[in-house]
CSV table of C-alpha atoms in Angstrom, one decimal:
chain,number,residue,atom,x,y,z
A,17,UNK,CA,85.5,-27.6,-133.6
A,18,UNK,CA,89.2,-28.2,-131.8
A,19,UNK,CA,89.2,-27.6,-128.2
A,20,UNK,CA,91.2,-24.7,-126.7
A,21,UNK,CA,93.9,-25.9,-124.9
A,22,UNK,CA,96.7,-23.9,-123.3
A,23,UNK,CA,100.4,-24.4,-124.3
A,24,UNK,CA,102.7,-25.9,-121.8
A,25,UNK,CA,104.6,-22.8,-121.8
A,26,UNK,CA,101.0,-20.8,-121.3
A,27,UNK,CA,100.6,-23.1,-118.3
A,28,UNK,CA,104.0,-22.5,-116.8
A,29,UNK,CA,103.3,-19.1,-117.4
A,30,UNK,CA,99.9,-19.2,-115.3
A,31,UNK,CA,101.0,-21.2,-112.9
A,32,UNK,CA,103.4,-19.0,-112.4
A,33,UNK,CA,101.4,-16.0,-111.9
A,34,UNK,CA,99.6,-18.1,-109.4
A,35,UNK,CA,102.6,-19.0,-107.1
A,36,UNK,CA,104.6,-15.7,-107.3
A,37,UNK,CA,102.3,-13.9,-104.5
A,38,UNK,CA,102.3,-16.9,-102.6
A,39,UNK,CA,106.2,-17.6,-102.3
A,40,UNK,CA,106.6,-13.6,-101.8
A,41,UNK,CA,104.2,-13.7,-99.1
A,42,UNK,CA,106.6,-16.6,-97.6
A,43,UNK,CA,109.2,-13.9,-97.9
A,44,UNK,CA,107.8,-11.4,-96.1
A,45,UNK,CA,106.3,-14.0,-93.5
A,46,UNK,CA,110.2,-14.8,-92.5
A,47,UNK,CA,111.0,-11.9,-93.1
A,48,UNK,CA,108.3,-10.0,-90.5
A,49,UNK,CA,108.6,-13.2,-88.0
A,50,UNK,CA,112.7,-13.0,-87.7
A,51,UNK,CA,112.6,-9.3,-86.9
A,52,UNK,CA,110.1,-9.7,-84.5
A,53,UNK,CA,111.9,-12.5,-82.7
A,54,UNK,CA,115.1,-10.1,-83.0
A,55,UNK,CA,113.4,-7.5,-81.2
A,56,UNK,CA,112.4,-9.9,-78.6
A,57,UNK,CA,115.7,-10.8,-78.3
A,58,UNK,CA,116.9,-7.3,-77.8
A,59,UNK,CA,114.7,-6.7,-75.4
A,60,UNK,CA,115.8,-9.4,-72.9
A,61,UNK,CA,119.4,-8.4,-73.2
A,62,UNK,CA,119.2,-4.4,-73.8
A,63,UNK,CA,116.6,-4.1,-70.8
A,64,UNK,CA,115.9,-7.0,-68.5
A,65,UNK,CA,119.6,-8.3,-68.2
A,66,UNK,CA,120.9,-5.1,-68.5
A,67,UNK,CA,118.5,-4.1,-65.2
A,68,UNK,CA,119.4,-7.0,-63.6
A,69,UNK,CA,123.4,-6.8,-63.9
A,70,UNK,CA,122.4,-2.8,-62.4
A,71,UNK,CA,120.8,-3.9,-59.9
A,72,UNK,CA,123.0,-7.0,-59.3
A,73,UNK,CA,126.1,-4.4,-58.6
A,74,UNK,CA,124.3,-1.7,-56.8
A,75,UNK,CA,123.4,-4.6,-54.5
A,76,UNK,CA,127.5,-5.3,-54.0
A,77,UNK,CA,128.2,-1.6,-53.5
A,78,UNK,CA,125.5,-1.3,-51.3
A,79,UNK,CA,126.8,-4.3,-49.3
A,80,UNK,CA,131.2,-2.3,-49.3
A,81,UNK,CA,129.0,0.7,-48.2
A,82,UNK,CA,127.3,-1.1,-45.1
A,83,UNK,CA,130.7,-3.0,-44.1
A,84,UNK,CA,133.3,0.2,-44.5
A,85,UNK,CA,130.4,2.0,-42.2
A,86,UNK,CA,130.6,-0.6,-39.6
A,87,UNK,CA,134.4,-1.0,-40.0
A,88,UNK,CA,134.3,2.4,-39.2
A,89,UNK,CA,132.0,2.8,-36.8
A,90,UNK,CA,134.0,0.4,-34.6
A,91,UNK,CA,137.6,0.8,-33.5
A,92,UNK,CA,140.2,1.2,-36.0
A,93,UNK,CA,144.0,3.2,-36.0
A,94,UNK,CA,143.7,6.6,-38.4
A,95,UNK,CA,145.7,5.1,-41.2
A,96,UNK,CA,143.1,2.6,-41.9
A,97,UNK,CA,140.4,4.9,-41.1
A,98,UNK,CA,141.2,7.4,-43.7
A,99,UNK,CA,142.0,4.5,-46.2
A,100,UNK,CA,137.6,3.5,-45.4
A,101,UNK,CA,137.0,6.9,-45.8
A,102,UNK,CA,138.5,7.3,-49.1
A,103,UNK,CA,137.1,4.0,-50.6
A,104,UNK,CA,133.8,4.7,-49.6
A,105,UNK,CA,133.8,8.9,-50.8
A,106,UNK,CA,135.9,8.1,-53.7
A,107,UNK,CA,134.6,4.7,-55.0
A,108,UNK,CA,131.7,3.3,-53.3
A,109,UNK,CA,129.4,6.2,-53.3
A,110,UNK,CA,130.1,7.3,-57.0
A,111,UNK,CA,129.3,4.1,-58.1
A,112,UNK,CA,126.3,3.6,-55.8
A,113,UNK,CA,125.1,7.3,-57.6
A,114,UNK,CA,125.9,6.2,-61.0
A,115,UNK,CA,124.0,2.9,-60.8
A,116,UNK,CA,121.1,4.6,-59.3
A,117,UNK,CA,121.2,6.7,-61.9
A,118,UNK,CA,121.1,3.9,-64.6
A,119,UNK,CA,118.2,2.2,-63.0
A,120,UNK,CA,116.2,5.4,-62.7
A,121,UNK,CA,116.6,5.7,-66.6
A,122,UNK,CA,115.9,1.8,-67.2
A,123,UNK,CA,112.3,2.1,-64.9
A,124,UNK,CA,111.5,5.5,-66.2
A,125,UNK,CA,108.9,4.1,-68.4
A,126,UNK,CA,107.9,1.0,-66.5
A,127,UNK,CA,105.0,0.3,-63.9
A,128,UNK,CA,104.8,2.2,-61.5
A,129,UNK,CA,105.3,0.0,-58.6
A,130,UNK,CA,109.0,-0.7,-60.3
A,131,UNK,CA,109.6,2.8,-60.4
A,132,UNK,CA,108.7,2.9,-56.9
A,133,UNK,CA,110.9,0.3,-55.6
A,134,UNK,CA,113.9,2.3,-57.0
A,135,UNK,CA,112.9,5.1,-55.2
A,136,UNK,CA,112.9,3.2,-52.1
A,137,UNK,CA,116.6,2.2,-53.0
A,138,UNK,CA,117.2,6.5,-53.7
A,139,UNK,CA,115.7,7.5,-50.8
A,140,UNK,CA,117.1,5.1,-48.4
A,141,UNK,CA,120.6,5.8,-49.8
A,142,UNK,CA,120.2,9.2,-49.3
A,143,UNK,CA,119.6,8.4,-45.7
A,144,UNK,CA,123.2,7.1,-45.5
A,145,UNK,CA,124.3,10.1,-47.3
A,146,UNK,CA,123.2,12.3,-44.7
A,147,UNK,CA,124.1,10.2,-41.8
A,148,UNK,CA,127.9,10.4,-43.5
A,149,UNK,CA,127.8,14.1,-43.9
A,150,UNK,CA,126.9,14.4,-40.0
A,151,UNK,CA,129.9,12.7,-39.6
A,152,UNK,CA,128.3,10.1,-37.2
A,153,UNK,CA,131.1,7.6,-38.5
A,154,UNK,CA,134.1,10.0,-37.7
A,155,UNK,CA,134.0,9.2,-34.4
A,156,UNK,CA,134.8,5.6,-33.0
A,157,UNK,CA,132.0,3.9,-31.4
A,158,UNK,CA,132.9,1.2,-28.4
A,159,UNK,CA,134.7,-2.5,-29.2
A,160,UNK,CA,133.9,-4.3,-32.7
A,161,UNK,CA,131.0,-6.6,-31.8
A,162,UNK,CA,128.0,-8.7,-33.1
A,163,UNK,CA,126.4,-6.7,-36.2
A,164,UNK,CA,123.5,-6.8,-33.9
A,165,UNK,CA,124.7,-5.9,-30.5
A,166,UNK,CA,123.0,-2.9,-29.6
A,167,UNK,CA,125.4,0.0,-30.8
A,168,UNK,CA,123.2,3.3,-31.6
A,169,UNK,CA,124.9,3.6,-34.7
A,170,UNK,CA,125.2,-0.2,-36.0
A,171,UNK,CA,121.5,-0.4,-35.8
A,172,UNK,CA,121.4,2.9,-37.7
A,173,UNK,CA,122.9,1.1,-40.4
A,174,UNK,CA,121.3,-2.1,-40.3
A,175,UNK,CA,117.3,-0.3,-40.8
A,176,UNK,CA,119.4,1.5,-43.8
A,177,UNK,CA,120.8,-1.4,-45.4
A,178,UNK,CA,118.9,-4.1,-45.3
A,179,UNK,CA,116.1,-3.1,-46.9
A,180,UNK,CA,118.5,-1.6,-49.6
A,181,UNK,CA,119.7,-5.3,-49.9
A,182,UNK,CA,116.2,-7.1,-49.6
A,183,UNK,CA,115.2,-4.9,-52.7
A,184,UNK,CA,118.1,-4.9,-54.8
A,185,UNK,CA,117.7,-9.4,-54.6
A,186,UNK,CA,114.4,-8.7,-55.4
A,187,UNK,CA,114.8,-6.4,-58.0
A,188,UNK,CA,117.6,-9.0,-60.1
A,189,UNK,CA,115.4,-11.9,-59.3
A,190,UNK,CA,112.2,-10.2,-61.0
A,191,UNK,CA,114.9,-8.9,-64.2
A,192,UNK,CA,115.6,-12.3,-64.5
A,193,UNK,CA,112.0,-13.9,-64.2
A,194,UNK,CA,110.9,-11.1,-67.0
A,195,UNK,CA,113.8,-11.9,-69.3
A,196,UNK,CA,113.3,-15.9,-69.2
A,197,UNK,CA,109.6,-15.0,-70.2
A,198,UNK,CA,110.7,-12.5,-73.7
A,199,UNK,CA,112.9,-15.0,-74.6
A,200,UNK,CA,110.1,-17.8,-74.2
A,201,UNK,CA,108.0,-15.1,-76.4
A,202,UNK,CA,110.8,-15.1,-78.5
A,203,UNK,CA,110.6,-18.8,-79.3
A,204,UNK,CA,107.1,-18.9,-79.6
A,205,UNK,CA,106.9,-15.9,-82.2
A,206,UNK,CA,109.7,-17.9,-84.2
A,207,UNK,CA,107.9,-21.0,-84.3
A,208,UNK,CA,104.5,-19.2,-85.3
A,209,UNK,CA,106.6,-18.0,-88.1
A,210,UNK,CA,108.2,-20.9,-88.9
A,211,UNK,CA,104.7,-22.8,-89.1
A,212,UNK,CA,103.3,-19.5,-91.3
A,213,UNK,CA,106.4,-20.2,-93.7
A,214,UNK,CA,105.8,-23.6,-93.9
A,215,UNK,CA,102.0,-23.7,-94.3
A,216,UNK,CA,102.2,-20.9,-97.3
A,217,UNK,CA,105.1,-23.1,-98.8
A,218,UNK,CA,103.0,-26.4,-99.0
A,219,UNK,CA,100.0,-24.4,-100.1
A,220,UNK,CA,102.0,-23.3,-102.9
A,221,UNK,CA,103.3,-26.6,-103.9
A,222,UNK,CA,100.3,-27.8,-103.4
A,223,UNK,CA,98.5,-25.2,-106.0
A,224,UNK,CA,101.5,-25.9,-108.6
A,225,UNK,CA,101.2,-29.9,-108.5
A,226,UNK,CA,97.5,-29.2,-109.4
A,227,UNK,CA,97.6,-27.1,-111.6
């Protein structure tokens, strides 16, 4: 009795079959792996460089608000005093509000010890707010001196804005440390992929040249 054999187009045909899952399972593996490393990706520049570059310039404006109060809290004639008053009600302090703002939004669903150190920034900005609107700085204070001579008023500032300072460094350096580890979780869930892909392609080779 002749042997059943298969065709060598019933063989393409099965082998086929066979290898179609396989390579559209290496589709979807690339597929799945490059979206994941994109979202990585837009994770470490939509949030943790964004929050650092925040906090990076509310630390600048923070430092114009702490020299135009000690400019002004030391002798000066009117026409530059109103120019340090205008600066700081028209520019600095907007901005300072605005970037506060910001980072309150960028923490609002973070740890709560992140959350907290930006309301340490909030609240001790507020404490310059209120020492403005007493109008402690309208009135001149002595001869300019060492930032840490003893003036009433200089040391004021100094307990207001340098812890304002200490956590705004902080708060970039951290940004930064977080977005150098997504983007290292980035690579790593691109070569997992890449390793998937690779594996599932030499499997299916591997099941063709058998078969």
């Amino acid at each position: 009795m002749a042997r059943a054999r298969f065709t060598i187009s019933h063989k393409f045909f099965a082998v086929l079959a066979l290898l179609a899952p396989l390579i559209l399972a290496v589709a979807v593996a690339g597929v799945v792996g490059l979206g994941s490393m994109k979202t990585e990706f837009g994770r470490v520049f939509g949030d943790n460089i964004h929050t650092s570059q925040v906090s990076t310039s509310l630390g600048a404006d923070f430092a114009r608000a702490d020299e135009i109060a000690l400019r002004l809290a030391a002798p000066s004639d009117p026409g530059e005093r109103r120019s340090l008053f205008a600066i700081l009600d028209r520019s600095v302090v907007p901005s300072v509000d605005t970037e506060l703002n910001q980072l309150q939004a960028l923490h609002a669903t973070d740890r709560g010890l992140e959350r907290a150190r930006v309301e340490r920034l909030a609240v001790g900005w507020s404490q310059f707010v209120a020492l403005r609107d007493t109008g402690a700085l309208n009135a001149q204070r002595g001869a300019a001196g060492d930032r840490r001579g003893g003036d009433p008023l200089a040391d004021r500032l100094i307990a207001i804005f340098d812890p304002l300072s200490a956590i705004t460094q902080s708060e970039a350096a951290l940004e930064a440390t977080q977005a150098g580890t997504a983007h290292a979780q980035a690579v790593q869930t691109y070569d997992m992929s890449r390793l998937v892909i690779w594996s599932i392609a030499i499997g299916a080779c591997g099941l063709g040249i058998g078969s």
